[in-house]
Coordinates of C-alpha atoms and ligand atoms in Angstrom, one line a residue:
M961 CA 143.3 -21.8 -177.2
T962 CA 143.4 -25.2 -178.8
I963 CA 146.2 -27.6 -178.0
D964 CA 147.8 -27.5 -181.4
K965 CA 148.0 -23.7 -181.1
I966 CA 149.4 -23.9 -177.6
L967 CA 152.1 -26.4 -178.7
A968 CA 152.9 -24.3 -181.8
Q969 CA 153.4 -21.2 -179.6
A970 CA 155.4 -23.1 -177.0
T971 CA 157.6 -24.6 -179.8
A972 CA 158.1 -21.1 -181.3
D973 CA 159.2 -20.0 -177.8
A974 CA 161.5 -23.0 -177.5
L975 CA 163.2 -22.2 -180.9
K976 CA 163.8 -18.6 -179.8
A977 CA 165.1 -19.6 -176.3
L978 CA 167.3 -22.4 -177.5
Y979 CA 168.6 -21.2 -180.8
G980 CA 167.6 -17.5 -181.0
A981 CA 165.5 -18.3 -184.1
D982 CA 162.4 -16.3 -185.0
I983 CA 160.0 -18.9 -186.4
P984 CA 156.3 -17.8 -186.1
A985 CA 153.9 -20.1 -184.4
E986 CA 151.6 -20.1 -187.4
K987 CA 154.3 -21.9 -189.4
I988 CA 154.3 -24.8 -186.9
N989 CA 151.6 -27.4 -187.4
P990 CA 151.4 -30.1 -184.8
Q991 CA 149.7 -33.2 -186.3
T992 CA 147.8 -36.0 -184.6
T993 CA 150.3 -38.7 -183.6
R994 CA 150.2 -41.8 -185.7
K995 CA 148.6 -44.8 -184.0
E996 CA 151.7 -46.9 -183.8
F997 CA 153.6 -44.3 -181.7
E998 CA 153.1 -43.0 -178.2
G999 CA 151.8 -39.5 -177.8
N1000 CA 148.9 -37.3 -178.9
L1001 CA 150.5 -34.7 -181.1
T1002 CA 153.6 -34.7 -183.2
I1003 CA 155.9 -31.9 -184.4
M1004 CA 158.3 -32.5 -187.2
V1005 CA 161.6 -30.8 -186.5
F1006 CA 163.2 -30.9 -189.9
P1007 CA 162.3 -27.3 -190.7
F1008 CA 164.2 -26.3 -187.5
L1009 CA 167.5 -28.0 -188.2
K1010 CA 169.0 -25.0 -189.9
A1011 CA 168.3 -23.0 -186.7
S1012 CA 169.6 -25.7 -184.3
G1013 CA 172.6 -26.8 -186.3
K1014 CA 172.1 -30.2 -184.8
A1015 CA 170.9 -33.6 -185.9
P1016 CA 167.1 -34.2 -186.0
E1017 CA 167.1 -36.5 -182.9
A1018 CA 169.1 -34.0 -180.8
T1019 CA 167.0 -31.1 -181.9
A1020 CA 163.7 -32.9 -181.1
A1021 CA 165.0 -33.9 -177.7
E1022 CA 166.1 -30.3 -176.8
I1023 CA 162.7 -28.9 -177.9
G1024 CA 161.0 -31.7 -176.0
D1025 CA 162.9 -30.9 -172.8
Y1026 CA 162.0 -27.3 -173.2
L1027 CA 158.3 -28.1 -173.6
A1028 CA 158.2 -30.5 -170.7
A1029 CA 159.7 -27.9 -168.5
N1030 CA 157.8 -24.8 -169.7
C1031 CA 154.5 -25.9 -171.1
A1032 CA 152.0 -27.0 -168.5
A1033 CA 150.0 -29.0 -171.0
V1034 CA 152.9 -31.3 -171.9
E1035 CA 153.4 -34.4 -169.7
K1036 CA 156.2 -36.1 -171.6
Y1037 CA 157.6 -36.7 -175.0
N1038 CA 159.5 -39.2 -177.1
V1039 CA 161.5 -38.8 -180.2
V1040 CA 161.4 -41.0 -183.3
K1041 CA 163.9 -39.7 -185.8
G1042 CA 162.9 -36.2 -186.7
F1043 CA 159.5 -36.5 -185.0
L1044 CA 158.8 -35.1 -181.6
N1045 CA 155.8 -37.0 -180.2
I1046 CA 154.2 -35.2 -177.4
S1047 CA 151.9 -36.6 -174.7
V1048 CA 149.6 -34.0 -173.4
S1049 CA 148.7 -34.4 -169.8
P1050 CA 145.4 -36.1 -169.0
D1051 CA 144.4 -33.2 -166.8
F1052 CA 144.6 -30.9 -169.8
W1053 CA 142.4 -33.3 -171.8
A1054 CA 139.9 -33.4 -169.0
G1055 CA 139.7 -29.6 -169.3
V1056 CA 139.3 -29.8 -173.1
L1057 CA 136.3 -32.2 -172.6
A1058 CA 134.8 -29.9 -170.0
D1059 CA 135.1 -26.9 -172.4
I1060 CA 133.6 -28.8 -175.3
A1061 CA 130.7 -30.1 -173.2
A1062 CA 130.0 -26.5 -172.1
T1063 CA 130.1 -25.0 -175.6
P1064 CA 126.7 -24.6 -177.2
D1065 CA 126.9 -25.0 -180.9
Y1066 CA 130.3 -26.5 -180.6
G1067 CA 132.2 -26.5 -183.9
F1068 CA 129.8 -24.2 -185.7
T1069 CA 130.4 -20.5 -186.4
A1070 CA 127.4 -18.2 -186.5
A1071 CA 127.2 -15.8 -189.5
T1072 CA 126.9 -12.1 -188.9
P1073 CA 125.3 -9.6 -191.2
D1074 CA 128.7 -8.9 -192.6
S1075 CA 129.7 -12.4 -193.3
P1076 CA 130.3 -13.2 -197.0
L1077 CA 127.2 -14.4 -198.8
V1078 CA 127.4 -17.7 -200.7
M1079 CA 124.6 -18.7 -203.1
I1080 CA 124.4 -22.4 -203.8
E1081 CA 122.4 -23.7 -206.6
Y1082 CA 121.4 -27.3 -206.7
S1083 CA 118.6 -29.7 -207.9
S1084 CA 117.6 -27.6 -210.9
P1085 CA 115.3 -30.1 -212.6
N1086 CA 113.4 -29.9 -215.9
T1087 CA 109.7 -30.1 -215.5
N1088 CA 109.1 -33.0 -217.9
K1089 CA 110.0 -35.9 -215.6
P1090 CA 110.4 -36.9 -212.0
L1091 CA 113.7 -36.7 -210.1
H1092 CA 116.1 -39.6 -210.4
L1093 CA 119.1 -41.0 -208.6
G1094 CA 121.4 -38.4 -210.2
H1095 CA 119.2 -35.7 -208.8
V1096 CA 119.4 -37.4 -205.4
R1097 CA 123.2 -37.1 -205.4
N1098 CA 122.9 -33.5 -206.6
N1099 CA 120.4 -32.5 -203.9
L1100 CA 122.3 -34.1 -201.1
L1101 CA 125.6 -32.6 -202.2
G1102 CA 124.0 -29.1 -202.5
F1103 CA 122.1 -29.3 -199.3
S1104 CA 125.2 -30.6 -197.4
L1105 CA 127.4 -27.9 -198.9
A1106 CA 124.9 -25.3 -197.8
R1107 CA 124.9 -26.7 -194.2
I1108 CA 128.7 -26.9 -194.1
M1109 CA 129.1 -23.3 -195.4
Q1110 CA 126.6 -22.1 -192.9
A1111 CA 128.5 -23.9 -190.1
C1112 CA 131.6 -22.1 -191.3
G1113 CA 130.0 -18.8 -190.7
Y1114 CA 128.9 -17.8 -194.2
R1115 CA 125.5 -16.4 -195.0
V1116 CA 124.0 -18.9 -197.4
V1117 CA 121.2 -18.7 -199.9
K1118 CA 120.0 -22.1 -201.3
T1119 CA 118.6 -21.7 -204.7
N1120 CA 117.2 -23.8 -207.6
I1121 CA 116.6 -23.0 -211.2
V1122 CA 113.7 -24.9 -212.6
N1123 CA 113.9 -25.3 -216.4
D1124 CA 110.2 -25.0 -216.8
R1125 CA 109.9 -24.0 -220.4
G1126 CA 111.2 -25.3 -223.7
I1127 CA 110.6 -28.2 -226.1
H1128 CA 110.8 -30.9 -223.4
I1129 CA 107.7 -29.7 -221.5
C1130 CA 105.9 -29.1 -224.8
K1131 CA 106.4 -32.8 -225.6
S1132 CA 104.7 -33.9 -222.4
M1133 CA 101.9 -31.4 -222.9
L1134 CA 101.3 -32.5 -226.5
A1135 CA 101.2 -36.2 -225.5
W1136 CA 98.8 -35.4 -222.7
Q1137 CA 96.5 -33.4 -225.1
K1138 CA 96.5 -36.3 -227.6
W1139 CA 96.3 -39.3 -225.5
G1140 CA 95.5 -38.1 -221.9
N1141 CA 91.7 -38.2 -221.8
G1142 CA 91.9 -35.5 -219.3
E1143 CA 93.8 -37.5 -216.7
T1144 CA 95.0 -35.6 -213.6
P1145 CA 97.0 -36.6 -210.5
E1146 CA 93.7 -36.8 -208.6
S1147 CA 92.0 -39.0 -211.2
T1148 CA 94.9 -41.4 -211.4
G1149 CA 96.3 -41.2 -207.9
K1150 CA 99.7 -40.7 -209.5
K1151 CA 102.2 -38.0 -208.3
G1152 CA 102.1 -35.2 -210.8
D1153 CA 105.7 -35.4 -211.8
H1154 CA 105.3 -39.1 -212.5
L1155 CA 102.2 -38.5 -214.5
I1156 CA 103.9 -35.9 -216.7
G1157 CA 107.0 -38.1 -217.0
D1158 CA 104.8 -40.9 -218.3
Y1159 CA 103.5 -38.6 -221.0
Y1160 CA 107.0 -37.6 -221.9
V1161 CA 107.8 -41.3 -222.4
L1162 CA 104.7 -41.7 -224.4
F1163 CA 105.6 -38.8 -226.7
D1164 CA 108.9 -40.4 -227.3
K1165 CA 107.4 -43.8 -228.1
H1166 CA 105.1 -42.4 -230.8
Y1167 CA 107.8 -40.0 -232.0
R1168 CA 110.2 -42.9 -232.5
G1169 CA 107.5 -44.7 -234.5
E1170 CA 107.1 -41.7 -236.8
V1171 CA 110.9 -41.4 -237.3
A1172 CA 111.2 -45.0 -238.2
E1173 CA 108.3 -44.7 -240.7
L1174 CA 109.9 -41.7 -242.4
M1175 CA 113.3 -43.4 -242.5
A1176 CA 111.6 -46.4 -244.1
K1177 CA 110.4 -44.0 -246.8
G1178 CA 114.0 -43.0 -247.5
L1179 CA 114.6 -39.9 -245.3
S1180 CA 117.9 -39.6 -243.4
E1181 CA 117.7 -39.9 -239.7
D1182 CA 118.3 -36.2 -239.1
D1183 CA 115.7 -35.2 -241.6
A1184 CA 113.2 -37.8 -240.2
K1185 CA 113.8 -36.5 -236.7
A1186 CA 113.2 -32.9 -237.7
Q1187 CA 110.2 -33.6 -240.0
A1188 CA 108.3 -36.0 -237.9
P1189 CA 104.8 -34.5 -237.4
L1190 CA 104.9 -34.8 -233.7
M1191 CA 108.1 -32.8 -233.5
L1192 CA 106.6 -30.2 -235.8
E1193 CA 103.6 -30.0 -233.5
A1194 CA 105.7 -29.7 -230.4
R1195 CA 107.8 -26.9 -232.0
E1196 CA 104.6 -25.1 -233.0
M1197 CA 103.4 -25.4 -229.4
L1198 CA 106.6 -23.9 -228.1
R1199 CA 106.2 -21.1 -230.6
R1200 CA 102.7 -20.5 -229.3
W1201 CA 104.0 -20.6 -225.8
E1202 CA 106.6 -17.9 -226.5
A1203 CA 104.0 -15.8 -228.2
G1204 CA 101.9 -16.0 -225.0
D1205 CA 99.0 -18.0 -226.4
P1206 CA 96.5 -18.1 -223.5
E1207 CA 95.4 -21.7 -224.1
V1208 CA 99.0 -23.1 -224.3
R1209 CA 100.0 -21.0 -221.3
Q1210 CA 97.0 -22.3 -219.3
L1211 CA 97.8 -25.9 -220.0
W1212 CA 101.5 -25.3 -219.2
Q1213 CA 100.7 -23.7 -215.9
T1214 CA 98.4 -26.5 -214.9
M1215 CA 100.8 -29.3 -215.8
N1216 CA 103.8 -27.6 -214.3
Q1217 CA 101.9 -27.2 -211.1
W1218 CA 101.3 -30.9 -211.0
V1219 CA 105.0 -31.4 -211.4
Y1220 CA 105.9 -28.9 -208.6
D1221 CA 103.5 -30.6 -206.2
G1222 CA 105.3 -33.9 -207.0
F1223 CA 108.8 -32.3 -206.6
D1224 CA 107.8 -30.8 -203.3
Q1225 CA 106.9 -34.1 -201.9
T1226 CA 110.2 -35.6 -203.0
Y1227 CA 112.2 -32.7 -201.6
R1228 CA 110.3 -32.8 -198.3
R1229 CA 111.0 -36.5 -198.0
L1230 CA 114.6 -36.1 -198.9
G1231 CA 114.9 -33.3 -196.4
V1232 CA 116.1 -30.6 -198.7
D1233 CA 114.8 -27.1 -199.3
F1234 CA 115.5 -23.8 -201.0
D1235 CA 115.4 -20.2 -200.0
K1236 CA 114.7 -18.9 -203.4
I1237 CA 113.5 -20.7 -206.6
Y1238 CA 114.1 -19.3 -210.0
Y1239 CA 112.2 -20.3 -213.0
E1240 CA 113.6 -20.3 -216.5
S1241 CA 110.3 -18.8 -217.8
Q1242 CA 111.1 -15.7 -215.7
T1243 CA 114.7 -15.4 -216.6
Y1244 CA 115.1 -16.4 -220.2
L1245 CA 114.0 -13.0 -221.6
E1246 CA 116.6 -11.3 -219.4
G1247 CA 119.1 -13.6 -221.0
K1248 CA 117.9 -12.8 -224.5
A1249 CA 118.1 -9.1 -223.8
K1250 CA 121.7 -9.5 -222.6
V1251 CA 122.6 -11.4 -225.7
L1252 CA 121.2 -8.8 -228.0
E1253 CA 123.0 -6.1 -226.1
G1254 CA 126.2 -8.1 -226.5
L1255 CA 125.5 -8.4 -230.2
E1256 CA 125.1 -4.6 -230.5
K1257 CA 128.4 -4.1 -228.7
G1258 CA 130.1 -6.4 -231.1
L1259 CA 130.8 -9.1 -228.6
F1260 CA 128.8 -11.7 -230.5
Y1261 CA 128.0 -12.1 -234.2
R1262 CA 125.0 -13.0 -236.3
K1263 CA 125.0 -15.7 -238.9
D1264 CA 123.1 -15.5 -242.2
D1265 CA 120.3 -17.6 -240.9
G1266 CA 119.8 -15.1 -238.1
S1267 CA 121.2 -17.1 -235.3
V1268 CA 123.5 -15.4 -232.8
W1269 CA 126.8 -16.8 -231.8
A1270 CA 129.8 -16.2 -229.6
D1271 CA 133.3 -16.8 -230.9
L1272 CA 135.3 -18.3 -228.1
T1273 CA 138.2 -19.6 -230.1
D1274 CA 140.6 -17.0 -228.6
A1275 CA 139.9 -18.7 -225.2
G1276 CA 140.7 -22.1 -226.7
L1277 CA 137.0 -23.0 -226.9
D1278 CA 134.7 -23.1 -230.0
H1279 CA 131.7 -21.2 -231.3
K1280 CA 128.7 -21.2 -229.1
I1281 CA 125.1 -20.6 -230.2
L1282 CA 123.2 -18.1 -228.0
L1283 CA 119.9 -17.5 -230.0
R1284 CA 118.4 -19.8 -232.6
S1285 CA 117.6 -18.6 -236.1
D1286 CA 113.9 -18.3 -235.2
G1287 CA 115.0 -16.0 -232.3
T1288 CA 114.2 -18.6 -229.5
S1289 CA 116.7 -18.9 -226.7
V1290 CA 118.8 -21.9 -225.8
Y1291 CA 119.9 -23.4 -222.5
M1292 CA 122.8 -21.0 -222.2
T1293 CA 120.6 -17.9 -222.8
Q1294 CA 118.5 -18.6 -219.7
D1295 CA 121.6 -19.1 -217.6
I1296 CA 122.9 -15.7 -218.5
G1297 CA 119.6 -14.2 -217.5
T1298 CA 119.3 -16.2 -214.3
A1299 CA 122.8 -15.2 -213.2
K1300 CA 122.1 -11.6 -213.8
L1301 CA 118.9 -11.7 -211.8
R1302 CA 120.5 -13.5 -208.9
Y1303 CA 123.2 -10.9 -208.6
Q1304 CA 120.5 -8.2 -208.8
D1305 CA 118.6 -9.9 -206.0
Y1306 CA 121.4 -10.7 -203.6
P1307 CA 124.8 -9.2 -202.8
I1308 CA 126.5 -12.5 -203.7
D1309 CA 130.1 -13.0 -202.8
R1310 CA 130.4 -16.5 -204.1
M1311 CA 128.2 -18.4 -206.5
I1312 CA 128.4 -22.2 -206.5
Y1313 CA 126.6 -24.3 -209.1
V1314 CA 126.1 -28.0 -208.1
V1315 CA 125.7 -29.6 -211.6
G1316 CA 126.9 -32.9 -213.0
N1317 CA 130.2 -33.1 -214.8
E1318 CA 128.6 -33.6 -218.2
Q1319 CA 128.1 -29.9 -218.0
N1320 CA 131.7 -28.9 -217.3
Y1321 CA 132.0 -27.3 -220.7
H1322 CA 128.7 -25.4 -220.3
F1323 CA 129.9 -23.7 -217.1
Q1324 CA 133.3 -22.9 -218.6
V1325 CA 131.5 -21.1 -221.4
L1326 CA 129.0 -19.5 -219.1
S1327 CA 131.7 -18.0 -217.0
L1328 CA 133.5 -16.6 -220.1
L1329 CA 130.3 -15.2 -221.6
L1330 CA 129.3 -13.4 -218.3
D1331 CA 132.8 -12.0 -218.1
R1332 CA 132.6 -10.7 -221.6
L1333 CA 129.2 -9.2 -221.0
G1334 CA 130.9 -7.1 -218.3
F1335 CA 129.8 -8.9 -215.1
K1336 CA 132.9 -8.7 -213.0
W1337 CA 131.8 -11.7 -211.0
G1338 CA 131.6 -13.9 -214.1
K1339 CA 135.1 -15.2 -213.9
D1340 CA 134.7 -16.4 -210.3
L1341 CA 131.7 -18.7 -210.7
I1342 CA 132.3 -22.1 -209.1
H1343 CA 131.0 -25.1 -210.9
F1344 CA 130.8 -27.8 -208.2
S1345 CA 131.0 -30.7 -210.6
Y1346 CA 130.2 -34.3 -209.6
G1347 CA 130.2 -37.7 -211.2
M1348 CA 127.5 -40.1 -212.2
V1349 CA 125.8 -42.5 -209.9
E1350 CA 124.4 -45.9 -210.8
L1351 CA 122.9 -48.9 -209.1
P1352 CA 124.7 -52.3 -209.3
E1353 CA 123.7 -54.2 -212.4
G1354 CA 120.2 -55.5 -212.3
K1355 CA 119.0 -53.7 -209.2
M1356 CA 115.7 -51.8 -209.1
K1357 CA 115.2 -50.5 -212.6
S1358 CA 112.6 -47.7 -212.8
R1359 CA 109.4 -47.9 -214.7
E1360 CA 111.2 -46.6 -217.8
G1361 CA 113.8 -49.2 -217.4
T1362 CA 116.7 -46.7 -217.6
V1363 CA 116.9 -44.3 -214.7
V1364 CA 116.2 -44.9 -211.1
D1365 CA 113.4 -42.9 -209.8
A1366 CA 114.0 -40.9 -206.6
D1367 CA 110.7 -41.8 -204.9
D1368 CA 111.0 -45.5 -205.8
L1369 CA 114.5 -45.4 -204.3
M1370 CA 113.4 -43.9 -201.0
D1371 CA 110.6 -46.5 -200.8
A1372 CA 113.1 -49.2 -201.4
M1373 CA 115.4 -47.9 -198.7
N1374 CA 112.6 -47.7 -196.3
A1375 CA 111.5 -51.3 -197.1
T1376 CA 115.0 -52.6 -196.6
A1377 CA 115.3 -50.8 -193.3
R1378 CA 112.0 -52.4 -192.3
A1379 CA 113.0 -55.9 -193.4
M1380 CA 116.3 -55.6 -191.5
S1381 CA 114.7 -54.4 -188.3
D1382 CA 112.1 -57.3 -188.5
E1383 CA 115.0 -59.7 -188.9
R1384 CA 116.7 -58.3 -185.8
N1385 CA 113.4 -58.2 -184.0
A1386 CA 114.2 -54.6 -183.1
L1387 CA 111.9 -51.7 -182.4
A1388 CA 109.0 -54.1 -181.8
D1389 CA 107.9 -52.3 -178.6
L1390 CA 107.8 -48.9 -180.2
P1391 CA 104.4 -47.3 -181.2
A1392 CA 103.8 -47.9 -184.9
E1393 CA 104.2 -44.2 -185.8
E1394 CA 107.5 -43.8 -184.0
R1395 CA 108.7 -47.1 -185.5
D1396 CA 107.9 -45.8 -189.0
Q1397 CA 109.8 -42.7 -188.4
V1398 CA 112.9 -44.5 -187.2
L1399 CA 112.8 -46.8 -190.2
E1400 CA 112.6 -43.8 -192.6
T1401 CA 115.4 -42.1 -190.7
I1402 CA 117.6 -45.3 -191.1
G1403 CA 116.7 -45.8 -194.8
L1404 CA 117.5 -42.2 -195.7
G1405 CA 120.5 -42.1 -193.4
A1406 CA 121.9 -45.0 -195.3
L1407 CA 121.3 -43.4 -198.7
K1408 CA 122.7 -40.0 -197.7
Y1409 CA 125.8 -41.2 -196.0
F1410 CA 126.7 -43.6 -198.8
L1411 CA 126.4 -40.9 -201.4
L1412 CA 128.2 -38.3 -199.5
K1413 CA 131.1 -40.2 -198.0
V1414 CA 132.9 -40.5 -201.3
D1415 CA 134.7 -38.0 -203.5
P1416 CA 132.0 -36.2 -205.4
R1417 CA 134.0 -36.0 -208.6
K1418 CA 134.1 -39.7 -209.0
N1419 CA 131.5 -41.8 -210.7
M1420 CA 130.0 -44.3 -208.2
V1421 CA 127.8 -47.2 -207.7
F1422 CA 125.1 -46.9 -205.0
D1423 CA 124.7 -50.3 -203.4
P1424 CA 121.6 -50.3 -201.3
K1425 CA 122.5 -53.4 -199.3
E1426 CA 126.0 -52.3 -198.5
S1427 CA 124.7 -48.8 -197.6
I1428 CA 122.5 -50.1 -194.8
D1429 CA 124.9 -52.6 -193.2
F1430 CA 125.1 -51.8 -189.5
N1431 CA 128.7 -53.0 -189.3
G1432 CA 130.1 -51.1 -192.2
N1433 CA 131.2 -47.6 -192.9
T1434 CA 127.6 -46.6 -193.2
G1435 CA 125.0 -44.1 -192.0
P1436 CA 123.1 -46.7 -190.0
F1437 CA 126.4 -47.6 -188.2
L1438 CA 126.7 -44.0 -187.1
Q1439 CA 123.0 -43.9 -186.2
Y1440 CA 123.4 -47.1 -184.2
T1441 CA 126.3 -45.7 -182.3
Y1442 CA 124.3 -42.6 -181.5
A1443 CA 121.2 -44.5 -180.4
R1444 CA 123.4 -46.8 -178.2
I1445 CA 124.8 -43.7 -176.4
R1446 CA 121.4 -42.3 -176.0
S1447 CA 120.2 -45.5 -174.5
I1448 CA 123.1 -45.5 -172.0
L1449 CA 122.3 -41.9 -171.0
R1450 CA 118.6 -42.8 -170.5
K1451 CA 119.6 -45.6 -168.3
A1452 CA 122.0 -43.4 -166.3
G1453 CA 119.0 -41.1 -165.8
Q1454 CA 120.8 -37.8 -165.1
E1455 CA 122.3 -35.0 -166.9
T1456 CA 126.0 -35.1 -166.5
V1457 CA 128.5 -32.4 -165.9
P1458 CA 132.1 -33.6 -166.3
P1459 CA 133.5 -33.8 -162.8
A1460 CA 136.8 -32.1 -162.1
G1461 CA 139.9 -34.1 -161.2
V1462 CA 139.3 -37.3 -163.1
A1463 CA 142.1 -38.0 -165.5
P1464 CA 141.0 -39.7 -168.7
N1465 CA 142.7 -42.9 -169.8
D1466 CA 144.4 -43.3 -173.2
K1467 CA 141.3 -44.4 -175.1
E1468 CA 139.4 -41.6 -173.6
I1469 CA 142.1 -39.2 -174.6
T1470 CA 141.9 -40.4 -178.1
L1471 CA 138.2 -39.7 -178.1
I1472 CA 138.6 -36.2 -176.6
Q1473 CA 141.3 -35.4 -179.1
L1474 CA 138.9 -36.4 -181.9
L1475 CA 136.2 -34.3 -180.4
A1476 CA 138.7 -31.4 -180.3
D1477 CA 139.3 -31.9 -184.0
F1478 CA 135.7 -31.3 -184.9
P1479 CA 135.9 -27.5 -185.5
S1480 CA 138.9 -27.8 -187.8
T1481 CA 137.2 -30.6 -189.7
V1482 CA 134.2 -28.4 -190.3
A1483 CA 136.5 -25.6 -191.5
D1484 CA 138.4 -28.0 -193.8
A1485 CA 135.1 -29.3 -195.2
G1486 CA 134.0 -25.7 -196.0
H1487 CA 137.4 -24.8 -197.5
N1488 CA 137.5 -27.9 -199.7
Y1489 CA 133.7 -28.1 -200.4
S1490 CA 133.9 -31.6 -199.0
P1491 CA 131.0 -33.3 -197.2
A1492 CA 133.2 -36.5 -197.4
L1493 CA 135.6 -35.0 -194.8
V1494 CA 132.7 -34.6 -192.4
A1495 CA 131.5 -38.2 -193.1
N1496 CA 134.9 -39.6 -192.6
Y1497 CA 135.3 -37.7 -189.3
A1498 CA 132.0 -39.0 -188.0
Y1499 CA 133.0 -42.5 -188.9
E1500 CA 136.3 -42.2 -187.0
L1501 CA 134.5 -40.8 -184.0
A1502 CA 131.9 -43.6 -184.0
K1503 CA 134.4 -46.3 -184.6
N1504 CA 136.6 -45.1 -181.7
F1505 CA 133.7 -44.8 -179.4
N1506 CA 132.6 -48.4 -180.1
Q1507 CA 136.1 -49.6 -179.4
Y1508 CA 136.2 -47.7 -176.2
Y1509 CA 132.8 -49.0 -175.2
H1510 CA 133.9 -52.5 -175.9
D1511 CA 136.9 -52.1 -173.5
Y1512 CA 135.4 -50.1 -170.7
S1513 CA 132.0 -50.1 -169.0
I1514 CA 130.2 -46.9 -168.4
L1515 CA 127.1 -47.7 -166.4
R1516 CA 128.8 -50.4 -164.4
E1517 CA 131.8 -48.3 -163.5
Q1518 CA 132.0 -48.3 -159.7
D1519 CA 133.8 -45.1 -159.1
D1520 CA 131.2 -42.3 -159.2
A1521 CA 133.5 -39.6 -160.5
T1522 CA 134.9 -41.8 -163.3
R1523 CA 131.4 -42.9 -164.2
A1524 CA 130.3 -39.3 -164.4
M1525 CA 133.3 -38.4 -166.6
R1526 CA 132.5 -41.3 -168.9
L1527 CA 128.9 -40.3 -169.2
S1528 CA 129.9 -36.8 -170.0
L1529 CA 132.3 -38.1 -172.6
A1530 CA 129.6 -40.3 -174.1
R1531 CA 127.1 -37.5 -174.2
T1532 CA 129.6 -35.2 -175.9
V1533 CA 130.5 -37.9 -178.5
A1534 CA 126.7 -38.3 -179.3
D1535 CA 126.3 -34.5 -179.6
V1536 CA 129.2 -34.1 -181.9
L1537 CA 128.1 -37.1 -184.0
R1538 CA 124.7 -35.6 -184.4
R1539 CA 126.1 -32.3 -185.3
A1540 CA 128.5 -33.8 -187.8
V1541 CA 125.8 -35.8 -189.6
S1542 CA 123.4 -32.9 -189.6
L1543 CA 126.0 -31.3 -192.0
L1544 CA 125.2 -34.2 -194.3
G1545 CA 121.4 -33.6 -193.9
M1546 CA 121.2 -36.8 -191.8
E1547 CA 119.1 -37.3 -188.7
M1548 CA 119.8 -39.5 -185.7
P1549 CA 117.2 -41.8 -184.1
E1550 CA 116.9 -41.9 -180.3
R1551 CA 116.5 -45.7 -180.5
M1552 CA 117.2 -48.2 -183.1
Ligands
LIG1164 N1 117.9 -28.4 -215.8 C1 119.2 -28.7 -216.2 C2 119.3 -30.2 -216.6 O1 118.4 -31.0 -216.2 C3 120.3 -28.5 -215.2 C4 120.4 -27.1 -214.8 C5 121.7 -26.8 -214.1 N2 121.8 -25.4 -213.6 C6 122.1 -24.4 -214.4 N3 122.2 -23.2 -213.9 N4 122.3 -24.5 -215.7 O2 120.2 -30.6 -217.3

């Protein structure tokens, strides 16, 4: 039993013995004692005053006396107003450390075949351009959530919906046909997603020229945009695609494959993956069928121009288009089909969509539509909505000058890690290959931690310099702490089992108590869908270890048993740090 449960039970016993009160232990929640007071855990006695009929101080003192006499774990207590601060005996903490050190997979709960199944969708790119900084935040959040839910004992399916069809990819295809001269990723040495992205940009450039020309001839902007020859051609291409035209399909397949090869590289480097990838081209017809079915049932209505709509005004929303007048499907249509297929493929208990907050409305509508279509799970969809991320003004614009490319960003992080390591003259004695790997781990660690340590709902600025500062609340700070411990353990040269009979000092107890908090931190993170809770926990642990290490020596400790206990504590801190950041998709270097 964990110490907070032990104290809760003992307190419940005390209330019964002292006042005849029946207060269940589950209602009593000891909290970590605030730094400025003596003690490890604190119980607030205000809820017990009715039972005791006494002042807060007197009640706390009576309960404290009872605990000190009857609960072996309690060494002493002090009272500050209505707060009963309890010092748990060092021997008890020594036992806690021994238990943690001996628990494989400490803090993580394994799923069973009966565990609820959570599907988490993230990434979900369009195939007309490479991944950017926003996708990076998305991928990291989704992957981290998946790891956290797994650690909480859920079965998890990581999924992705690739929006691989539609007008956007037709624009890239058309531009490539017109101006590409048969270029390929091989012939240019460009990643396929970047190549296609460049043609998308090229389309836009020519298209804007056409629009400007038409407007100069007196057309309104809307008319010019709709009537520009390039747009008409792209639409025609989409129509041919939907009709299954072999030539268009062939080109589409080839170009999408270039993009997927590019995405795969980016995903691999970022360290994220998927269990099952859905493609819009394989789901949109399902969606269309569902919409037509809904139309027949009278759930939706058709306008004169032939388009199909849902009236959501009774739910406080507006009218939503589901099929265009030419019968082609819209973004919403494919989401209906995709959801249906997913629930067909998996016994999903919870569906989480990691998608930016600019689509809040979309998911509100999707949930309603699915519910109306009779999917009983429609109401319970979870949209994990997150805010925008930008770079500080002026830093690292992408080739387009607007968005920050994911690959460029990772390159830049790597380069910064390298420059810093050169400056510190570190890692010089490592073989080049290992050194490269460590630098990549640092660069990515900085990126991941910085993006995940904050509230996902908030817009944020990613500051590369700040993210990689070894002394800040950063990934590299955690990595450095880990590498430092690993170095101590290498020098100590032996595997350490915590010796019995060595009582930890106050700073050590603080660390052990933090270690003991890890499982509940993981549970809270899962409950709140919050990688930030894990990040903050890891930071606290690393910070406290560094303070401890500053005050006490480990390797130079003369007393063998104390030294062994400290080594065991250090090893356990390193283990828990590594496990914690693994929930953020981060890795730890053995040296740094
Ligand atoms: N591909 C879409 C975009 O880039 C995001 C898809 C989000 N997921 C979903 N199920 N609608 O905006």
